[in-house]
GROMACS .gro file of C-alpha atoms in nm:
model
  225
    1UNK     CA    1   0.611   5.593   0.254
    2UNK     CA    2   0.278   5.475   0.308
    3UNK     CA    3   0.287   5.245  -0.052
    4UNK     CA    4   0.626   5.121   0.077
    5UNK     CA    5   0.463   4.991   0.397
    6UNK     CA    6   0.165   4.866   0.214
    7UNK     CA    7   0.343   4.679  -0.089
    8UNK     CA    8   0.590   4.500   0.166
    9UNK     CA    9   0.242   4.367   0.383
   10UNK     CA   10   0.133   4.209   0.067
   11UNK     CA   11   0.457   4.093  -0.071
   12UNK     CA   12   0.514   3.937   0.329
   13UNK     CA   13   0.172   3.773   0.330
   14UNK     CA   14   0.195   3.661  -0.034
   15UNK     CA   15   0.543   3.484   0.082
   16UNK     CA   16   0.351   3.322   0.348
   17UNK     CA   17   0.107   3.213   0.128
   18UNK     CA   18   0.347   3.006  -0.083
   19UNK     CA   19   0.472   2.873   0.219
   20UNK     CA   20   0.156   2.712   0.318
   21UNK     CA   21   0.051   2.604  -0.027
   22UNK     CA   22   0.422   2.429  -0.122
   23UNK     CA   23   0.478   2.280   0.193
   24UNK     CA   24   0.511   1.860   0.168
   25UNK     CA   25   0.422   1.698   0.470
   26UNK     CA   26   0.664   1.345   0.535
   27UNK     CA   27   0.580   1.132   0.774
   28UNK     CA   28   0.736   0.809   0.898
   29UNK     CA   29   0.550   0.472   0.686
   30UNK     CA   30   0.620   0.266   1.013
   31UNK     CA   31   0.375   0.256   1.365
   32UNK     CA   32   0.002   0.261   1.388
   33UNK     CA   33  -0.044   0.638   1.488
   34UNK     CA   34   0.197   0.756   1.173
   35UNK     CA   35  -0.054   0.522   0.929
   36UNK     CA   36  -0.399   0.664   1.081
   37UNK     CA   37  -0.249   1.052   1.080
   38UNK     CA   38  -0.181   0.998   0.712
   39UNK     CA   39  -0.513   0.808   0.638
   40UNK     CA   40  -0.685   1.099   0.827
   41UNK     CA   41  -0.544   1.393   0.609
   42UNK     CA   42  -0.533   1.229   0.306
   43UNK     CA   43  -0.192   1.088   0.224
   44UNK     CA   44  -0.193   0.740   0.029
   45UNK     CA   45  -0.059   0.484   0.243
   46UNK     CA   46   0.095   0.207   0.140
   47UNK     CA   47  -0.150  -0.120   0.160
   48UNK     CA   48  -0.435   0.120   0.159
   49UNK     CA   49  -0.643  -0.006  -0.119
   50UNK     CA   50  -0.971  -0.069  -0.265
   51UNK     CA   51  -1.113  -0.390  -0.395
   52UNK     CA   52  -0.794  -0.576  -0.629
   53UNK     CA   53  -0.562  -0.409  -0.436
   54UNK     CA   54  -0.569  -0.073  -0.617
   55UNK     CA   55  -0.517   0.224  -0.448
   56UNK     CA   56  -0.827   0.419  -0.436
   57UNK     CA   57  -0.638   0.802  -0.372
   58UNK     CA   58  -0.315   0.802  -0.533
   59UNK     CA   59  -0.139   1.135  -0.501
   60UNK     CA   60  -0.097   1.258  -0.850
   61UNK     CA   61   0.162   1.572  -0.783
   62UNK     CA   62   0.467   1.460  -0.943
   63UNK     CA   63   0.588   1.449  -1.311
   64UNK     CA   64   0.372   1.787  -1.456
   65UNK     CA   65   0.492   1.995  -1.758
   66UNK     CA   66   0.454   2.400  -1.726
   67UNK     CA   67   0.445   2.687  -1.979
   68UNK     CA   68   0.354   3.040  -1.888
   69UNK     CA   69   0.159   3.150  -2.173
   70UNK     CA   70  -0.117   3.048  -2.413
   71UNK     CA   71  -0.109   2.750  -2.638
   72UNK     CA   72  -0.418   2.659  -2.765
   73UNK     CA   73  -0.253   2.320  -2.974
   74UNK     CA   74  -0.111   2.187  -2.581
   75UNK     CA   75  -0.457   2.043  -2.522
   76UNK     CA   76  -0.361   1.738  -2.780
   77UNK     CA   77  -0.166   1.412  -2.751
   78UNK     CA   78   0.056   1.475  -3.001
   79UNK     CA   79   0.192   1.820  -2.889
   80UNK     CA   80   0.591   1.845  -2.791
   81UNK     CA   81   0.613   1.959  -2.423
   82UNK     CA   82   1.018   1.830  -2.396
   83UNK     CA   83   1.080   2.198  -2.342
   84UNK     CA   84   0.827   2.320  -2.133
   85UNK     CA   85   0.967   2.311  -1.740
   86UNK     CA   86   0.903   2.050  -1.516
   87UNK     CA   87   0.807   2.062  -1.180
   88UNK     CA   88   0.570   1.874  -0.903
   89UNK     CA   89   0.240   2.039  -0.745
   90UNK     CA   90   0.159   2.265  -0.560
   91UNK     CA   91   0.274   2.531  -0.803
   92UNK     CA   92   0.189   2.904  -0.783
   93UNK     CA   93   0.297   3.126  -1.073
   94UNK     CA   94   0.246   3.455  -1.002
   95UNK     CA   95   0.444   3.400  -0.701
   96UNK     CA   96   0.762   3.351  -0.893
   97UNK     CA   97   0.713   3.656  -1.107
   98UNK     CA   98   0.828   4.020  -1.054
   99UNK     CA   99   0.628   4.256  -0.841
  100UNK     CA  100   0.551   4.566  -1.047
  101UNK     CA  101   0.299   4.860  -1.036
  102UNK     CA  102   0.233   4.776  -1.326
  103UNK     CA  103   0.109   4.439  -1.304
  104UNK     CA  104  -0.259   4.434  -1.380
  105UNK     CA  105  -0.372   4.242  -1.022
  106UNK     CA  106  -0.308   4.534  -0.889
  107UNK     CA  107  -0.244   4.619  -0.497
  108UNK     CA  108  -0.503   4.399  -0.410
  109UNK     CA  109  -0.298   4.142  -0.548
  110UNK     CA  110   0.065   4.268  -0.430
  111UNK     CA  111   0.130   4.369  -0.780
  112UNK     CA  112   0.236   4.035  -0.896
  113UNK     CA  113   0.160   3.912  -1.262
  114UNK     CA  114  -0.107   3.631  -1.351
  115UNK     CA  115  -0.200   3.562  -1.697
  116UNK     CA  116  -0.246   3.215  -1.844
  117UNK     CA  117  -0.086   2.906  -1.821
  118UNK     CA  118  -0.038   2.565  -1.953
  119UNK     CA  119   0.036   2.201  -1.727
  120UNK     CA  120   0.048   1.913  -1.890
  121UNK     CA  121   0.154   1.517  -1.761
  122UNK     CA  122   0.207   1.211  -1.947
  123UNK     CA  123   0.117   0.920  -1.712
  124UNK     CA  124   0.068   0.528  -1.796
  125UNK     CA  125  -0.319   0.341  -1.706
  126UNK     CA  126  -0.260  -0.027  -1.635
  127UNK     CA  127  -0.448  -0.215  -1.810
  128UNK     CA  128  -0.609  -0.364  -1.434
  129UNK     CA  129  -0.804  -0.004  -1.431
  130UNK     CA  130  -1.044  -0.119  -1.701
  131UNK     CA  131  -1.387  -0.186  -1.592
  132UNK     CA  132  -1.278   0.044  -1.280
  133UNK     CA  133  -1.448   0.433  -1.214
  134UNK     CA  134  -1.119   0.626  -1.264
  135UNK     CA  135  -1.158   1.023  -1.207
  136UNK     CA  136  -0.918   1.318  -1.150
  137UNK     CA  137  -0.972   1.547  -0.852
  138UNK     CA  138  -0.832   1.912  -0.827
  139UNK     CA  139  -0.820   2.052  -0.429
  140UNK     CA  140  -0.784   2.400  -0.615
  141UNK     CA  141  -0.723   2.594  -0.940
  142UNK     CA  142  -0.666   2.939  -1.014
  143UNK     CA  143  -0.869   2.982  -1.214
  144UNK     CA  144  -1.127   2.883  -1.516
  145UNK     CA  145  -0.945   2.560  -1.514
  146UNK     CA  146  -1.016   2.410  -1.845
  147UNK     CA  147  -0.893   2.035  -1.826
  148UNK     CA  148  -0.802   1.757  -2.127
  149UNK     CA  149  -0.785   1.400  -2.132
  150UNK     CA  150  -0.653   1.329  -2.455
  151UNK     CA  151  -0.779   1.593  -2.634
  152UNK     CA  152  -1.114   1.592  -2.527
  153UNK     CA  153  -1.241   1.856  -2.316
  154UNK     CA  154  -1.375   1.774  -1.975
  155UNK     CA  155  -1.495   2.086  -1.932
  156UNK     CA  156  -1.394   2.446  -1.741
  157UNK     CA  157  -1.446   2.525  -1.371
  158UNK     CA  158  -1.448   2.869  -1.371
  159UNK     CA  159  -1.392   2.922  -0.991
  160UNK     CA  160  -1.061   2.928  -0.830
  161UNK     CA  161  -1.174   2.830  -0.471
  162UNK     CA  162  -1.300   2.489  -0.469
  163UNK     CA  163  -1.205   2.163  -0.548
  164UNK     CA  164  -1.361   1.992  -0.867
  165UNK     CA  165  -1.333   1.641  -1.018
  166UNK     CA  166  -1.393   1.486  -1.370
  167UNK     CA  167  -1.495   1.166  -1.460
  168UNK     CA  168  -1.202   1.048  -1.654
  169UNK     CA  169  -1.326   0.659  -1.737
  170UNK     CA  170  -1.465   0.686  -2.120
  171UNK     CA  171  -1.142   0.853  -2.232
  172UNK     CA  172  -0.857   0.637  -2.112
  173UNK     CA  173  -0.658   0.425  -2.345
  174UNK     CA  174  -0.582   0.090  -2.107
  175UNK     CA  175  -0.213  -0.064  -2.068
  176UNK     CA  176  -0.127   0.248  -2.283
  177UNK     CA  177   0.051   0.639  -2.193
  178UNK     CA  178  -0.196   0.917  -2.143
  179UNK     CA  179  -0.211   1.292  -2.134
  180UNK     CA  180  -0.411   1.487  -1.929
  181UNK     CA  181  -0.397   1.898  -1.994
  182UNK     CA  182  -0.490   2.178  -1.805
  183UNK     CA  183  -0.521   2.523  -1.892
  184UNK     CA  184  -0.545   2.746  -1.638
  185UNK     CA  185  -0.678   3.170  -1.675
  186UNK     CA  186  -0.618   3.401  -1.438
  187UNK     CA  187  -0.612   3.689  -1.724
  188UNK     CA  188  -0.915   3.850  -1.632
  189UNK     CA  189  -0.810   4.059  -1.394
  190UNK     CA  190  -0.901   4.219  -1.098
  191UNK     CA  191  -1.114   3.932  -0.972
  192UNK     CA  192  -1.017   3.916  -0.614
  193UNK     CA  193  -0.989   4.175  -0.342
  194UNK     CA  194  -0.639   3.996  -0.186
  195UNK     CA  195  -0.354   3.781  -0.351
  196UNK     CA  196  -0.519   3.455  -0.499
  197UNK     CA  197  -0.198   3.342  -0.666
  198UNK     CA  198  -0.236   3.171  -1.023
  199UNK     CA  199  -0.230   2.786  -1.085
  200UNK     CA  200  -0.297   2.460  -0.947
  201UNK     CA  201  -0.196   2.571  -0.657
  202UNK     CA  202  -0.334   2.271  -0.401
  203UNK     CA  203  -0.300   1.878  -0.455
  204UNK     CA  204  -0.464   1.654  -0.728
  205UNK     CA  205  -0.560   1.281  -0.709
  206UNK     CA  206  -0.615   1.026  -0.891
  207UNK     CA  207  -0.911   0.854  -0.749
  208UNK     CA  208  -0.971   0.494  -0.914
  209UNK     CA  209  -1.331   0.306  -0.758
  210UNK     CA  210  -1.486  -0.013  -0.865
  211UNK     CA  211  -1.802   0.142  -1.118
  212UNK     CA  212  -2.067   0.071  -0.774
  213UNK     CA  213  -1.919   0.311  -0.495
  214UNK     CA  214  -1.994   0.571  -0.204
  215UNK     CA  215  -1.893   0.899  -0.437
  216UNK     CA  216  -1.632   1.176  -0.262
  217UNK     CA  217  -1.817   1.319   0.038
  218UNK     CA  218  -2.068   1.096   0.005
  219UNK     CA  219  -2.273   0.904   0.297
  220UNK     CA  220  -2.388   0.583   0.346
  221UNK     CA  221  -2.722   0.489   0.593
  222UNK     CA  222  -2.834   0.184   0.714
  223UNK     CA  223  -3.177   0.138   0.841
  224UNK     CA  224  -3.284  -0.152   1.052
  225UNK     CA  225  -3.556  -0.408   0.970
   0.00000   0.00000   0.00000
C-alpha cells in the first residue's frame, strides 16, 4: 500500500511538473501594460529591436525535429530527419513514457524512463545577420547537452539546471538554411534525488547583437567627470 501511495505522489507532482514547464503564456499585442509585461518576462514583442531593426531575443521554440534514441550521424547537415517527430519547445520526454519499476531513474524519479535523445531544426539566417553577434541561448537542458551548428560541435554542458549559450557567429552560412543539433543524455542514471524530466525542457532564443554590446546579464556603469 505504502508504494501505491508513494508512486501516485511522484507520478501527481511529475504531472504538475509538465504543466509548468509546457505552459505558453499569450498575451494581447495591443495597450502599453500588455507590451511592458511581455518585455519584462521575456517575450519578443513586436517593434522591439536592436540597432537595423533586428530583433535582439527572438523566441526560437517552434519548428524542432525529435528522436528518442542515439544517432551519432544526426549531428550533420546532410542527415534525413523527415521522419523524426516534430514538435515545438518546451518538451519533456520522460514525461510521455511509461512508468515502470523497472525504469532505471528509479523512485526518486517516479519510475519514468530517460535515456538519450536527439532535436534537431532547420532554420534560414538572412543575409542582414552578417557582421551581427548571433548566439543561441538554452533556459534549460536535461542533461549533458551536446549542441551542433552545422556539424561543428559547440561544445557539451553537462548540467541540467542552468541556462547556457553558444556563440553561434563563425559557423553560420548567410542568406542560406542552417541546422543546429542537440543531443541531449540523461542515460546516466540516478543523478537526481526527485523527477528532473529529460530534454530541453525550458525556452531557447535566438539572441542576434551588433559585435560591440552589454553581454546577457551584463551591467553597464557610468561614472561622472
Amino acid at each position: 500500500m505504502k508504494k501505491i501511495v508513494r508512486l501516485a505522489v511522484f507520478l501527481a507532482v511529475a504531472i504538475f511538473y509538465q504543466s509548468i514547464c509546457s505552459a505558453r503564456i499569450s498575451l494581447p499585442a495591443t495597450g502599453n501594460d500588455n507590451l511592458l509585461l511581455q518585455k519584462s518576462i521575456g517575450i519578443p514583442v513586436k517593434g522591439t529591436s536592436s540597432s537595423g531593426g533586428i530583433q535582439r531575443k527572438q523566441l526560437f521554440d517552434d519548428g524542432w525535429k525529435f528522436f528518442l534514441g542515439d544517432i551519432p550521424e544526426a549531428s550533420k547537415n546532410d542527415f534525413n530527419d523527415k521522419d523524426w517527430r516534430s514538435l515545438s519547445l518546451p518538451h519533456d520526454w520522460s514525461i510521455e513514457g511509461t512508468i515502470n519499476p523497472k525504469n532505471p531513474t528509479g523512485g526518486a524519479g517516479g519510475y519514468f524512463p530517460a535515456g538519450i535523445g536527439w532535436y534537431r531544426k532547420t532554420f534560414p539566417v538572412p543575409g542582414e545577420w552578417e557582421g551581427k553577434h548571433i548566439s543561441i541561448y538554452f533556459e534549460g537542458v536535461y542533461m549533458n547537452a551536446e549542441v551542433f551548428i552545422n556539424g561543428k560541435s559547440l561544445g557539451i554542458y553537462p548540467y541540467g539546471y542552468t541556462s547556457f549559450s553558444y556563440d553561434l557567429s563563425p559557423y553560420l552560412v548567410f542568406g542560406e538554411d542552417n541546422v543546429i543539433s542537440v543531443r541531449v543524455d540523461n542515460s546516466q542514471q540516478i543523478n537526481s534525488r526527485w523527477y528532473s524530466g529529460s530534454g530541453i525542457y525550458r525556452h531557447v532564443w535566438m539572441m542576434v547583437t551588433e559585435p560591440v554590446h552589454v553581454a546577457q546579464w551584463g551591467n553597464v556603469s557610468i561614472r561622472a567627470l
